[in-house]
Tab-separated table of C-alpha atoms (C1' of nucleotides) in Angstrom:
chain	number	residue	atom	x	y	z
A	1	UNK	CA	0.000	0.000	0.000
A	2	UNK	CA	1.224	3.779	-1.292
A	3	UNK	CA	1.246	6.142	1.251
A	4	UNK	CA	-0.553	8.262	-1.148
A	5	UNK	CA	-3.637	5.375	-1.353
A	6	UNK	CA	-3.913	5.156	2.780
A	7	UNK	CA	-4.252	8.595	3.290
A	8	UNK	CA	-7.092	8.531	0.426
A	9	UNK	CA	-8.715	5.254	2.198
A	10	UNK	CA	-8.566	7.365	5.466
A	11	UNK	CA	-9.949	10.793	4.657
A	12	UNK	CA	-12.714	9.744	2.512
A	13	UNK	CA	-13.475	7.361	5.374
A	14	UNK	CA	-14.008	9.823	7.464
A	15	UNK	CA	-15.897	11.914	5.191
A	16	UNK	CA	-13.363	14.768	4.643
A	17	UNK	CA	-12.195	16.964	2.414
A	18	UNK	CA	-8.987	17.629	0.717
A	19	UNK	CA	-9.569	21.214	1.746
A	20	UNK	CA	-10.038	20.898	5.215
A	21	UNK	CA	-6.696	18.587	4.928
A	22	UNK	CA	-4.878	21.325	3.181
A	23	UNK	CA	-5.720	24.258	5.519
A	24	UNK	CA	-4.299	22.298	8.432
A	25	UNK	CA	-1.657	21.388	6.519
A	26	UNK	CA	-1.188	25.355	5.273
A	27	UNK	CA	-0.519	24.024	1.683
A	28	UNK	CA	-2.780	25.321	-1.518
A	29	UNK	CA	-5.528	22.356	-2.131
A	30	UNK	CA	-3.862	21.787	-5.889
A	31	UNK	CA	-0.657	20.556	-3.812
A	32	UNK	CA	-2.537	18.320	-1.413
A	33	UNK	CA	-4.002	16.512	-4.246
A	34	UNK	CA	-0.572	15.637	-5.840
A	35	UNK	CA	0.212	14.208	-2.393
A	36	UNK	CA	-2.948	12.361	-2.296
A	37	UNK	CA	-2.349	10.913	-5.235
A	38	UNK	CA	1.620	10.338	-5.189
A	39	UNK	CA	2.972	12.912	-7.643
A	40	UNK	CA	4.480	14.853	-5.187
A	41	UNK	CA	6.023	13.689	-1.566
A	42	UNK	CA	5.084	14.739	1.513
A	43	UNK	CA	7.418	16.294	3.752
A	44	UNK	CA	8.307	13.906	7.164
A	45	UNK	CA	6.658	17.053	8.918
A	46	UNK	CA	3.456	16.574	7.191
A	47	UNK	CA	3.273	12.783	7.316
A	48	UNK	CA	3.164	12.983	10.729
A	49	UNK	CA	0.285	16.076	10.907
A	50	UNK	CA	-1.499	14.033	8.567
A	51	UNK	CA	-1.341	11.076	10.339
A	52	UNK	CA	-2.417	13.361	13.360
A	53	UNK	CA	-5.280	14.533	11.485
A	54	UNK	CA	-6.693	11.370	10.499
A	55	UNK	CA	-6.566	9.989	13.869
A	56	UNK	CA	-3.727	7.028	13.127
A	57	UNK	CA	-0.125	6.077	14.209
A	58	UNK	CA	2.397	8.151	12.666
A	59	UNK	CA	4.656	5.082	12.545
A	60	UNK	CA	2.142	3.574	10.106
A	61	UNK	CA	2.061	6.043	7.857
A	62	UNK	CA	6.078	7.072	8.061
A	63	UNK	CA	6.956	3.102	7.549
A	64	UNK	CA	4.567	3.347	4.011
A	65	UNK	CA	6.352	7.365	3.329
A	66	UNK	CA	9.643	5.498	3.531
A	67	UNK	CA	8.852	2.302	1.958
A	68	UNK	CA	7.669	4.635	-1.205
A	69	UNK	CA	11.199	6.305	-1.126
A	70	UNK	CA	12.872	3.171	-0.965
A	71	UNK	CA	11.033	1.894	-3.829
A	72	UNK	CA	11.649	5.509	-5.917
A	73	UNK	CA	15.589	5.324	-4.994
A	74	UNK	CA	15.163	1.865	-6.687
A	75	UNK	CA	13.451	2.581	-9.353
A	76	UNK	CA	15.410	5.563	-10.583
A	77	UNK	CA	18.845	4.060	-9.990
A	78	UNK	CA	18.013	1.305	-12.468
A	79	UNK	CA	15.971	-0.920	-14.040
A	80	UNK	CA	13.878	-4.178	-12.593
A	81	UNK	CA	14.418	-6.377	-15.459
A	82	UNK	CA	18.493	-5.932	-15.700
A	83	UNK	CA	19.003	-5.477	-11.666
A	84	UNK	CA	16.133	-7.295	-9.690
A	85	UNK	CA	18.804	-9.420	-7.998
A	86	UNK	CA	21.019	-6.666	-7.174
A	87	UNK	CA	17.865	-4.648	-5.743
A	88	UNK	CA	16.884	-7.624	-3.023
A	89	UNK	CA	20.685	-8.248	-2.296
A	90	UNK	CA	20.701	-4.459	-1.283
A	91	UNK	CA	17.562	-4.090	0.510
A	92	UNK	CA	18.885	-7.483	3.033
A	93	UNK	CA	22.013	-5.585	3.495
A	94	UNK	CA	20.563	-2.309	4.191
A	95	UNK	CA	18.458	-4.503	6.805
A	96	UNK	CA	21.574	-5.637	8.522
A	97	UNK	CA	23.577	-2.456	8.814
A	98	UNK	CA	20.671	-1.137	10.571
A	99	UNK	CA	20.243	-3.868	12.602
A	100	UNK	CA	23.386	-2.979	13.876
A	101	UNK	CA	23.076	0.268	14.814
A	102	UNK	CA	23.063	0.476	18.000
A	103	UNK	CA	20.408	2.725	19.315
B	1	UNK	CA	31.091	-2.503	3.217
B	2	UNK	CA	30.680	0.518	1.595
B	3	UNK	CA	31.131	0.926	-2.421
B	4	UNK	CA	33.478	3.798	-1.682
B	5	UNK	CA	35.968	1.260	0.819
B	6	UNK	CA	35.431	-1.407	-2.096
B	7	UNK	CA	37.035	0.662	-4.892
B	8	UNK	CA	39.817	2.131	-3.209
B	9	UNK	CA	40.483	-1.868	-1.867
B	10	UNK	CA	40.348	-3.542	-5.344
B	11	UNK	CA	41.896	0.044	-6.736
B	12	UNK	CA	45.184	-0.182	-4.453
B	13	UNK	CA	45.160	-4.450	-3.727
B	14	UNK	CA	45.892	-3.807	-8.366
B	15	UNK	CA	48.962	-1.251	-7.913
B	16	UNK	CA	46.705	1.369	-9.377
B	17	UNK	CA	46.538	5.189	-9.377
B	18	UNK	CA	43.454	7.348	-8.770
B	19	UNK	CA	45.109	9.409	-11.593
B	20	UNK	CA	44.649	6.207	-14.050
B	21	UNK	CA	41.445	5.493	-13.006
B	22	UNK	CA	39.930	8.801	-12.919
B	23	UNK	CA	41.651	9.426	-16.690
B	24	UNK	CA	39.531	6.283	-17.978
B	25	UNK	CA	36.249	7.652	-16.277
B	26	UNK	CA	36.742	10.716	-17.990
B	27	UNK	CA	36.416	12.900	-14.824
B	28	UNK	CA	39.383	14.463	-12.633
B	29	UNK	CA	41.139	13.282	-9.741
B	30	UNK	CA	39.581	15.237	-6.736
B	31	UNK	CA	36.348	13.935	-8.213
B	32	UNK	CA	37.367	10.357	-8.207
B	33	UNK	CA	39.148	11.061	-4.563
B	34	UNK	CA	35.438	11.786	-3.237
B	35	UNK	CA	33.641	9.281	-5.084
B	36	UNK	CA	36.061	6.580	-3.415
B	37	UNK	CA	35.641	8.411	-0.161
B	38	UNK	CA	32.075	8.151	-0.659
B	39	UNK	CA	32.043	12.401	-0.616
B	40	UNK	CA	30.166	11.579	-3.212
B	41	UNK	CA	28.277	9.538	-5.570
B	42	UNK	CA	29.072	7.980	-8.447
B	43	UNK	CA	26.838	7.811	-11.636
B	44	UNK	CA	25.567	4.371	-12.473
B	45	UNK	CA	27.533	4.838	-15.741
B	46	UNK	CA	30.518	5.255	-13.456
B	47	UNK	CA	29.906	2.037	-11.560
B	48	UNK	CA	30.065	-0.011	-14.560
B	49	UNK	CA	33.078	1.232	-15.683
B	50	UNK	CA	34.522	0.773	-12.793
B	51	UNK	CA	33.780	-2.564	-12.159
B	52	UNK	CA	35.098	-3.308	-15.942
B	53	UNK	CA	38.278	-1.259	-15.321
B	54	UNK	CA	38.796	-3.491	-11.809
B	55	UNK	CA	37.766	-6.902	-12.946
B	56	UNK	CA	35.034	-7.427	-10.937
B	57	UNK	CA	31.100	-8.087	-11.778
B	58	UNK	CA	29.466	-5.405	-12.053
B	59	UNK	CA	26.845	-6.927	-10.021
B	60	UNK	CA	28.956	-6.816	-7.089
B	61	UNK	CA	29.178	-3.053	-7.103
B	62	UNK	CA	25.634	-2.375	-8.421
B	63	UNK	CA	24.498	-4.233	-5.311
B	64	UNK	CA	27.264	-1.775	-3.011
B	65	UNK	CA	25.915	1.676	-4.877
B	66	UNK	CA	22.315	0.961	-4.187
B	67	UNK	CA	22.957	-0.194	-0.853
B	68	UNK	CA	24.491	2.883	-0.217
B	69	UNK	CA	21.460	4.923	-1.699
B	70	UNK	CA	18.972	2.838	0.268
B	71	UNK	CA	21.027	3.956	3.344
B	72	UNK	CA	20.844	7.868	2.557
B	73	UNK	CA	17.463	8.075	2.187
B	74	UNK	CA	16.723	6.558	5.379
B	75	UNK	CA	19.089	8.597	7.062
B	76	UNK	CA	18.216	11.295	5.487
B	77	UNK	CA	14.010	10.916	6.000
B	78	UNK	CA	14.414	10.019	9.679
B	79	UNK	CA	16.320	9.750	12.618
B	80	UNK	CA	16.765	6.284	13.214
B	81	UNK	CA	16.898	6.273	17.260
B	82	UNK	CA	13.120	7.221	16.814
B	83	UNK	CA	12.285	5.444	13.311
B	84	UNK	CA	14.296	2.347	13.390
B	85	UNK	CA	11.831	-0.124	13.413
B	86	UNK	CA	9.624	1.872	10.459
B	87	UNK	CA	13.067	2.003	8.725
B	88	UNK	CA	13.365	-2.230	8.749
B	89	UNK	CA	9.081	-2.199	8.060
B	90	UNK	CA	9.723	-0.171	5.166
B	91	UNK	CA	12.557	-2.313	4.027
B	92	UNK	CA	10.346	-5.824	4.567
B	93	UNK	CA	7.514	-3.412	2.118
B	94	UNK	CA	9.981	-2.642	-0.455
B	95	UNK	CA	11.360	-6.400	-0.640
B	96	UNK	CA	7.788	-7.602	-1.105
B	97	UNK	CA	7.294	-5.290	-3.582
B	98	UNK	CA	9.779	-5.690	-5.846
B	99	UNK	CA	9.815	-9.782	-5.279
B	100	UNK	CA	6.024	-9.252	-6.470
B	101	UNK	CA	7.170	-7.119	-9.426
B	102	UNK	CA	7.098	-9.786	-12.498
B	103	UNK	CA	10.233	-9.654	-14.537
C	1	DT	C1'	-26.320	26.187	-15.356
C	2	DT	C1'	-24.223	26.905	-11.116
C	3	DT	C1'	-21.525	25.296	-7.356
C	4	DG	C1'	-18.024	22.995	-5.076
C	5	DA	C1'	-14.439	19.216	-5.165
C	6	DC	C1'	-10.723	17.821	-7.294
C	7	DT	C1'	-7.051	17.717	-11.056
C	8	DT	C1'	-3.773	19.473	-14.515
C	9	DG	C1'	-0.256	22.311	-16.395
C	10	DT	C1'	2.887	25.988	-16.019
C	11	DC	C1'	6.208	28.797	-13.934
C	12	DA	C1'	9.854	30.954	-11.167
C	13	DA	C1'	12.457	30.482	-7.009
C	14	DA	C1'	15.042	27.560	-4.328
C	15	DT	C1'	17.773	23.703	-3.743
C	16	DT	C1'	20.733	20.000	-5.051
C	17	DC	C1'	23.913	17.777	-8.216
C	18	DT	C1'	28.071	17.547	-11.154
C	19	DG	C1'	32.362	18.404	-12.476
C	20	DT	C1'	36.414	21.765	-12.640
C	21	DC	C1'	39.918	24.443	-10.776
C	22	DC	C1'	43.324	25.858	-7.491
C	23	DA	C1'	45.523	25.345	-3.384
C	24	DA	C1'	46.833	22.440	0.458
C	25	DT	C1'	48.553	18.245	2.486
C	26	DG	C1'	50.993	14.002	2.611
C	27	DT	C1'	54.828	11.107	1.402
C	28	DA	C1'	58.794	8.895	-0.453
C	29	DA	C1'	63.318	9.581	-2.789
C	30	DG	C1'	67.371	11.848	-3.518
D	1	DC	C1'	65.816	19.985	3.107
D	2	DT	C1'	63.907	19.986	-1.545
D	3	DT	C1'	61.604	17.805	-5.270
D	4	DA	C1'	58.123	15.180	-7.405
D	5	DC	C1'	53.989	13.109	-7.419
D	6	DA	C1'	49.607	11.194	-5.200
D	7	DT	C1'	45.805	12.515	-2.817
D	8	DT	C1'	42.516	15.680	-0.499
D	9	DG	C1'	39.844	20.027	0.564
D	10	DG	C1'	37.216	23.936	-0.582
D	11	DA	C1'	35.134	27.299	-3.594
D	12	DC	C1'	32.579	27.717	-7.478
D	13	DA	C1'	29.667	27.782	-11.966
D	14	DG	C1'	26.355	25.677	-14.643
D	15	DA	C1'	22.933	22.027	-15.077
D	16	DA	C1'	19.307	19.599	-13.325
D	17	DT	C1'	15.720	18.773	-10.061
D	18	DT	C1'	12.473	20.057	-6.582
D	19	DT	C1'	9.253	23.116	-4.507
D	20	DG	C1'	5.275	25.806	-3.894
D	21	DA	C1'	1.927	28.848	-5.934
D	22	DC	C1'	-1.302	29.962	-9.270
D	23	DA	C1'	-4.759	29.831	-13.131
D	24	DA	C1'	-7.502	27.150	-15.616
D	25	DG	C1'	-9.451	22.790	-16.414
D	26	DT	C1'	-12.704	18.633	-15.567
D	27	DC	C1'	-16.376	16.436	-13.267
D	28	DA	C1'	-20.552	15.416	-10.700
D	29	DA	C1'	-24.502	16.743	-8.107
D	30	DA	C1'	-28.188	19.791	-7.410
DNA sequence: TTTGACTTGTCAAATTCTGTCCAATGTAAG
DNA sequence: CTTACATTGGACAGAATTTGACAAGTCAAA
């Protein structure tokens, strides 16, 4: 699930509107719709209003806003066809390094 | 390991110069110097070249340079004290998705 | 046809990326 | 010490990308 899709799911759940989003969020309603609908990425600071807003965890909503950067870093670097293999093998070691972080 | 620590390793364990390398990626030496210092990043153009120049598959390195990318833009989204266990959710996501993706 | 919700496209300002240059530092040999 | 060469650091310009704001568009319901 998109980031972009949840918060959808959620507002129109709740039976609200993009405008009443936006205000809270002091962005122009044309840019909150672009977030709603993935062409343009929230900022960490508005993940977590929105997620506010909507009444959910903000660690939901921040594990799906990173999960879609991962997934864009992929995607731009290179192809799925030529470097699926390469793209798991990275995402395992990623795990472990931060794994080892200590906290 | 790092992509940066793995070309100056292979770079020095063949007796070669940053000056030879840098001359065959078509860039200057201070630029190479960061890239294998991880100051910064190297194209994926770059990568492959590399790996041909050092003798290595350039799966190997591909696998390093997206680590590495994977990496930033956790640390760069989040802190990971307070978002480490998003960071490895996120990281699960991504691996389903792309192990869903066909090829 | 009017209204209100949402989307689309465009644009300039801001920010980030890329590579180059010059100067500094390090180092080994003579 | 001086020289010669490898490497690094910092400042910088131009390119490329991102950001937010706006005007105009579509669409559906009343």
């Amino acid at each position: 699930m998109k980031l972009a899709n949840r918060i959808k799911e959620l507002r129109e759940s709740q039976g609200l509107l993009q405008r009443q989003l936006s205000a809270q969020l002091e962005i122009d309603t044309p840019m909150f719709s672009k977030i709603e609908r993935g062409e343009r990425r929230a900022k960490q600071e508005q993940v977590l209003k929105i997620a506010e807003i909507l009444k959910v965890s903000p660690d939901e909503l921040i594990a799906l806003w990173l999960t879609d950067q991962i997934l864009d870093v992929i995607a731009n670097a290179c192809s799925y066809e030529k470097w699926k293999e390469q793209a798991l093998q990275a995402l395992k070691m990623a795990e472990t390094d931060i794994k080892n972080k200590k906290d």
